[in-house]
Amino acid sequence: MKYKNLIIETNDKICIVKINRPKALNALNVETTVEIYHCFKELENDDNIDVIIITGEGKSFVAGADISYMKNLNAVEAKEFGLSGINAFNAIENSKKIVIAALNGFALGGGCELAMACDIRIASTKAKIGQPEVTLGITPGFGGTQRFPRLVGVAKAKELIYTGKIIDAQEAERIGLVNKVVEPEFLMEEVLGMANKILENAKFAVRYSKEAIDKGLQVDKTTGMYIESSLFGLCFSTYDQKEGMLSFLEKRKATFKSK
Ligand code: CO8
């Protein structure tokens, strides 16, 4: 499928999805949220891709939902727009592929929410992150009130959402919002390095780990443990479990076959 506001690059198991509206600092209008949804649905069925990287074209990751597009929406349209973003970001969060956000610049409002839907966030020292919605007279609307407290804790999420304060990459790392901060020129190298490190491992073990973490976070701990043990058990139906354990005992590097 061809996309107007996304640039897609694929390279041996890795797909880079670039939000491409640099004149508006990659702000998300409904066209873009719908494209993100379709893109992730398409990638979900692409067996050649195991890791997806999301980043932004130019100096911004995503500077939020598009304020010019939003300002005159009526309540029904605003709800629909909100849902289009929620659907897109749920498609990312629920993807069986591992998704890494490369925060190359502003990740504000909907941009921060997009980053939080990803599995891992790596930021350049130029990234500026926050949920400034209350300064515009609205609440976060693409999942921020739900993902932010789950990621950094209720107290910090409330502070940052109530004040609308924008933080730098170092502070984001300190509160656990981003995994790592690197100089801008090393951002993609770092992200690709992490992607390749993940790809070295047994594909289904990584996938089931994601499933166990994410599904487990939505239920009580006992049910989460059941989910984990079921997925742990499922690993034993794979070639890679046998190869992984045999290679350890034979003191050699495993050759995984992603099956
Ligand atoms: N929407 C639309 N256009 C934008 C946005 C945006 N979010 N951000 C930047 N732009 C545009 C600017 O209007 C400007 O356009 P133009 O050149 O035509 O004037 C261009 O991008 C460049 O921006 P600036 O000149 O402002 O660049 P600066 O480097 O001076 O400033 C900032 C960069 C600090 C990022 C500044 O642009 C800014 O504050 N942007 C808005 C950030 C923001 O408030 N984001 C949150 C938006 S609300 C949101 O995300 C809600 C999500 C849930 C929606 C649910 C729907 C129901």
PDB file of N, CA and C in Angstrom, residues 19 21-28 54-65 101-115 122-132 166-169 178 187:
ATOM      1  N   ILE A  19       7.233   9.116  10.090  1.00  0.00           N
ATOM      2  CA  ILE A  19       6.100  10.033   9.939  1.00  0.00           C
ATOM      3  C   ILE A  19       6.614  11.226   9.129  1.00  0.00           C
ATOM      4  N   ARG A  21       5.457  14.580   7.758  1.00  0.00           N
ATOM      5  CA  ARG A  21       4.794  15.877   7.523  1.00  0.00           C
ATOM      6  C   ARG A  21       5.699  16.944   8.146  1.00  0.00           C
ATOM      7  N   PRO A  22       6.945  17.009   7.691  1.00  0.00           N
ATOM      8  CA  PRO A  22       7.926  17.839   8.403  1.00  0.00           C
ATOM      9  C   PRO A  22       7.546  19.316   8.515  1.00  0.00           C
ATOM     10  N   LYS A  23       6.770  19.831   7.535  1.00  0.00           N
ATOM     11  CA  LYS A  23       6.398  21.262   7.612  1.00  0.00           C
ATOM     12  C   LYS A  23       5.527  21.535   8.833  1.00  0.00           C
ATOM     13  N   ALA A  24       4.772  20.534   9.269  1.00  0.00           N
ATOM     14  CA  ALA A  24       3.942  20.682  10.476  1.00  0.00           C
ATOM     15  C   ALA A  24       4.573  19.911  11.637  1.00  0.00           C
ATOM     16  N   LEU A  25       5.878  19.719  11.590  1.00  0.00           N
ATOM     17  CA  LEU A  25       6.614  18.961  12.621  1.00  0.00           C
ATOM     18  C   LEU A  25       5.998  17.580  12.852  1.00  0.00           C
ATOM     19  N   ASN A  26       5.474  17.010  11.759  1.00  0.00           N
ATOM     20  CA  ASN A  26       4.893  15.651  11.754  1.00  0.00           C
ATOM     21  C   ASN A  26       3.649  15.531  12.630  1.00  0.00           C
ATOM     22  N   ALA A  27       2.923  16.640  12.789  1.00  0.00           N
ATOM     23  CA  ALA A  27       1.668  16.595  13.557  1.00  0.00           C
ATOM     24  C   ALA A  27       0.711  15.599  12.900  1.00  0.00           C
ATOM     25  N   LEU A  28      -0.073  14.958  13.738  1.00  0.00           N
ATOM     26  CA  LEU A  28      -0.951  13.880  13.261  1.00  0.00           C
ATOM     27  C   LEU A  28      -2.345  14.416  12.939  1.00  0.00           C
ATOM     28  N   ILE A  54       9.880   3.296  14.592  1.00  0.00           N
ATOM     29  CA  ILE A  54       9.094   4.481  14.205  1.00  0.00           C
ATOM     30  C   ILE A  54       9.923   5.716  14.521  1.00  0.00           C
ATOM     31  N   THR A  55       9.990   6.618  13.554  1.00  0.00           N
ATOM     32  CA  THR A  55      10.691   7.873  13.794  1.00  0.00           C
ATOM     33  C   THR A  55      10.019   8.978  12.977  1.00  0.00           C
ATOM     34  N   GLY A  56      10.575  10.176  13.049  1.00  0.00           N
ATOM     35  CA  GLY A  56       9.972  11.291  12.326  1.00  0.00           C
ATOM     36  C   GLY A  56      10.934  11.881  11.322  1.00  0.00           C
ATOM     37  N   GLU A  57      10.387  12.404  10.237  1.00  0.00           N
ATOM     38  CA  GLU A  57      11.222  13.063   9.217  1.00  0.00           C
ATOM     39  C   GLU A  57      11.558  14.487   9.686  1.00  0.00           C
ATOM     40  N   GLY A  58      12.788  14.904   9.512  1.00  0.00           N
ATOM     41  CA  GLY A  58      13.168  16.263   9.891  1.00  0.00           C
ATOM     42  C   GLY A  58      13.506  16.385  11.363  1.00  0.00           C
ATOM     43  N   LYS A  59      13.199  17.560  11.947  1.00  0.00           N
ATOM     44  CA  LYS A  59      13.679  17.835  13.307  1.00  0.00           C
ATOM     45  C   LYS A  59      12.719  17.368  14.406  1.00  0.00           C
ATOM     46  N   SER A  60      11.574  16.799  13.987  1.00  0.00           N
ATOM     47  CA  SER A  60      10.576  16.413  14.995  1.00  0.00           C
ATOM     48  C   SER A  60      10.255  14.927  14.890  1.00  0.00           C
ATOM     49  N   PHE A  61       9.939  14.313  16.042  1.00  0.00           N
ATOM     50  CA  PHE A  61       9.340  12.976  16.004  1.00  0.00           C
ATOM     51  C   PHE A  61       7.879  13.209  15.602  1.00  0.00           C
ATOM     52  N   VAL A  62       7.069  13.647  16.523  1.00  0.00           N
ATOM     53  CA  VAL A  62       5.682  14.048  16.234  1.00  0.00           C
ATOM     54  C   VAL A  62       5.322  15.129  17.253  1.00  0.00           C
ATOM     55  N   ALA A  63       4.969  16.322  16.764  1.00  0.00           N
ATOM     56  CA  ALA A  63       4.679  17.441  17.683  1.00  0.00           C
ATOM     57  C   ALA A  63       3.229  17.434  18.153  1.00  0.00           C
ATOM     58  N   GLY A  64       2.595  16.268  18.087  1.00  0.00           N
ATOM     59  CA  GLY A  64       1.242  16.160  18.636  1.00  0.00           C
ATOM     60  C   GLY A  64       0.202  15.951  17.566  1.00  0.00           C
ATOM     61  N   ALA A  65      -1.052  15.928  18.012  1.00  0.00           N
ATOM     62  CA  ALA A  65      -2.146  15.914  17.048  1.00  0.00           C
ATOM     63  C   ALA A  65      -2.139  17.267  16.348  1.00  0.00           C
ATOM     64  N   ALA A 101      10.629   3.087  19.242  1.00  0.00           N
ATOM     65  CA  ALA A 101      10.485   4.488  18.832  1.00  0.00           C
ATOM     66  C   ALA A 101      11.856   5.150  18.892  1.00  0.00           C
ATOM     67  N   ALA A 102      12.232   5.785  17.791  1.00  0.00           N
ATOM     68  CA  ALA A 102      13.480   6.568  17.749  1.00  0.00           C
ATOM     69  C   ALA A 102      13.071   8.034  17.842  1.00  0.00           C
ATOM     70  N   LEU A 103      13.217   8.616  19.038  1.00  0.00           N
ATOM     71  CA  LEU A 103      12.720   9.981  19.271  1.00  0.00           C
ATOM     72  C   LEU A 103      13.775  10.983  18.832  1.00  0.00           C
ATOM     73  N   ASN A 104      13.612  11.491  17.624  1.00  0.00           N
ATOM     74  CA  ASN A 104      14.624  12.366  17.020  1.00  0.00           C
ATOM     75  C   ASN A 104      14.393  13.834  17.347  1.00  0.00           C
ATOM     76  N   GLY A 105      13.269  14.161  17.987  1.00  0.00           N
ATOM     77  CA  GLY A 105      12.985  15.572  18.284  1.00  0.00           C
ATOM     78  C   GLY A 105      11.718  15.670  19.122  1.00  0.00           C
ATOM     79  N   PHE A 106      10.848  16.644  18.804  1.00  0.00           N
ATOM     80  CA  PHE A 106       9.637  16.837  19.609  1.00  0.00           C
ATOM     81  C   PHE A 106       8.760  15.572  19.623  1.00  0.00           C
ATOM     82  N   ALA A 107       8.427  15.136  20.829  1.00  0.00           N
ATOM     83  CA  ALA A 107       7.458  14.044  21.005  1.00  0.00           C
ATOM     84  C   ALA A 107       6.438  14.577  22.004  1.00  0.00           C
ATOM     85  N   LEU A 108       5.487  15.337  21.482  1.00  0.00           N
ATOM     86  CA  LEU A 108       4.561  16.069  22.349  1.00  0.00           C
ATOM     87  C   LEU A 108       3.135  15.585  22.131  1.00  0.00           C
ATOM     88  N   GLY A 109       2.345  15.583  23.187  1.00  0.00           N
ATOM     89  CA  GLY A 109       0.943  15.200  23.055  1.00  0.00           C
ATOM     90  C   GLY A 109       0.822  13.853  22.369  1.00  0.00           C
ATOM     91  N   GLY A 110       0.159  13.856  21.200  1.00  0.00           N
ATOM     92  CA  GLY A 110      -0.005  12.613  20.437  1.00  0.00           C
ATOM     93  C   GLY A 110       1.324  11.963  20.073  1.00  0.00           C
ATOM     94  N   GLY A 111       2.393  12.750  20.019  1.00  0.00           N
ATOM     95  CA  GLY A 111       3.723  12.188  19.715  1.00  0.00           C
ATOM     96  C   GLY A 111       4.262  11.393  20.895  1.00  0.00           C
ATOM     97  N   CYS A 112       4.038  11.906  22.097  1.00  0.00           N
ATOM     98  CA  CYS A 112       4.446  11.181  23.297  1.00  0.00           C
ATOM     99  C   CYS A 112       3.586   9.921  23.428  1.00  0.00           C
ATOM    100  N   GLU A 113       2.306  10.061  23.087  1.00  0.00           N
ATOM    101  CA  GLU A 113       1.392   8.911  23.163  1.00  0.00           C
ATOM    102  C   GLU A 113       1.776   7.830  22.143  1.00  0.00           C
ATOM    103  N   LEU A 114       2.202   8.268  20.958  1.00  0.00           N
ATOM    104  CA  LEU A 114       2.675   7.316  19.950  1.00  0.00           C
ATOM    105  C   LEU A 114       3.908   6.573  20.478  1.00  0.00           C
ATOM    106  N   ALA A 115       4.833   7.327  21.061  1.00  0.00           N
ATOM    107  CA  ALA A 115       6.061   6.704  21.583  1.00  0.00           C
ATOM    108  C   ALA A 115       5.737   5.696  22.691  1.00  0.00           C
ATOM    109  N   ILE A 122      14.113   5.059  22.354  1.00  0.00           N
ATOM    110  CA  ILE A 122      15.475   5.588  22.412  1.00  0.00           C
ATOM    111  C   ILE A 122      15.378   7.049  21.947  1.00  0.00           C
ATOM    112  N   ALA A 123      15.988   7.947  22.715  1.00  0.00           N
ATOM    113  CA  ALA A 123      15.848   9.370  22.386  1.00  0.00           C
ATOM    114  C   ALA A 123      17.180  10.001  22.038  1.00  0.00           C
ATOM    115  N   SER A 124      17.138  10.956  21.131  1.00  0.00           N
ATOM    116  CA  SER A 124      18.313  11.786  20.881  1.00  0.00           C
ATOM    117  C   SER A 124      18.327  12.871  21.961  1.00  0.00           C
ATOM    118  N   THR A 125      19.506  13.445  22.200  1.00  0.00           N
ATOM    119  CA  THR A 125      19.598  14.510  23.210  1.00  0.00           C
ATOM    120  C   THR A 125      18.737  15.712  22.802  1.00  0.00           C
ATOM    121  N   LYS A 126      18.289  15.739  21.541  1.00  0.00           N
ATOM    122  CA  LYS A 126      17.456  16.859  21.075  1.00  0.00           C
ATOM    123  C   LYS A 126      15.974  16.643  21.356  1.00  0.00           C
ATOM    124  N   ALA A 127      15.614  15.457  21.834  1.00  0.00           N
ATOM    125  CA  ALA A 127      14.182  15.173  22.024  1.00  0.00           C
ATOM    126  C   ALA A 127      13.601  16.026  23.144  1.00  0.00           C
ATOM    127  N   LYS A 128      12.384  16.459  22.942  1.00  0.00           N
ATOM    128  CA  LYS A 128      11.618  17.184  23.971  1.00  0.00           C
ATOM    129  C   LYS A 128      10.281  16.452  24.076  1.00  0.00           C
ATOM    130  N   ILE A 129       9.947  16.080  25.299  1.00  0.00           N
ATOM    131  CA  ILE A 129       8.831  15.147  25.462  1.00  0.00           C
ATOM    132  C   ILE A 129       7.832  15.693  26.482  1.00  0.00           C
ATOM    133  N   GLY A 130       6.558  15.489  26.210  1.00  0.00           N
ATOM    134  CA  GLY A 130       5.568  15.934  27.193  1.00  0.00           C
ATOM    135  C   GLY A 130       4.148  15.802  26.681  1.00  0.00           C
ATOM    136  N   GLN A 131       3.223  16.095  27.575  1.00  0.00           N
ATOM    137  CA  GLN A 131       1.786  16.047  27.254  1.00  0.00           C
ATOM    138  C   GLN A 131       1.213  17.444  27.532  1.00  0.00           C
ATOM    139  N   PRO A 132       1.363  18.382  26.573  1.00  0.00           N
ATOM    140  CA  PRO A 132       0.935  19.761  26.840  1.00  0.00           C
ATOM    141  C   PRO A 132      -0.554  20.029  26.571  1.00  0.00           C
ATOM    142  N   ILE A 166       7.127  20.308  29.507  1.00  0.00           N
ATOM    143  CA  ILE A 166       7.882  19.545  28.500  1.00  0.00           C
ATOM    144  C   ILE A 166       9.270  19.255  29.062  1.00  0.00           C
ATOM    145  N   ILE A 167       9.670  18.011  29.024  1.00  0.00           N
ATOM    146  CA  ILE A 167      10.952  17.628  29.635  1.00  0.00           C
ATOM    147  C   ILE A 167      11.970  17.251  28.552  1.00  0.00           C
ATOM    148  N   ASP A 168      13.242  17.316  28.939  1.00  0.00           N
ATOM    149  CA  ASP A 168      14.275  16.926  27.973  1.00  0.00           C
ATOM    150  C   ASP A 168      14.522  15.411  28.061  1.00  0.00           C
ATOM    151  N   ALA A 169      15.347  14.927  27.144  1.00  0.00           N
ATOM    152  CA  ALA A 169      15.565  13.483  27.026  1.00  0.00           C
ATOM    153  C   ALA A 169      16.166  12.890  28.305  1.00  0.00           C
ATOM    154  N   VAL A 178      11.980   7.019  28.695  1.00  0.00           N
ATOM    155  CA  VAL A 178      12.788   6.508  27.581  1.00  0.00           C
ATOM    156  C   VAL A 178      13.866   5.572  28.137  1.00  0.00           C
ATOM    157  N   LEU A 187      21.660   8.212  16.834  1.00  0.00           N
ATOM    158  CA  LEU A 187      20.332   7.684  17.188  1.00  0.00           C
ATOM    159  C   LEU A 187      19.973   6.434  16.387  1.00  0.00           C
TER     160      LEU A 187
END
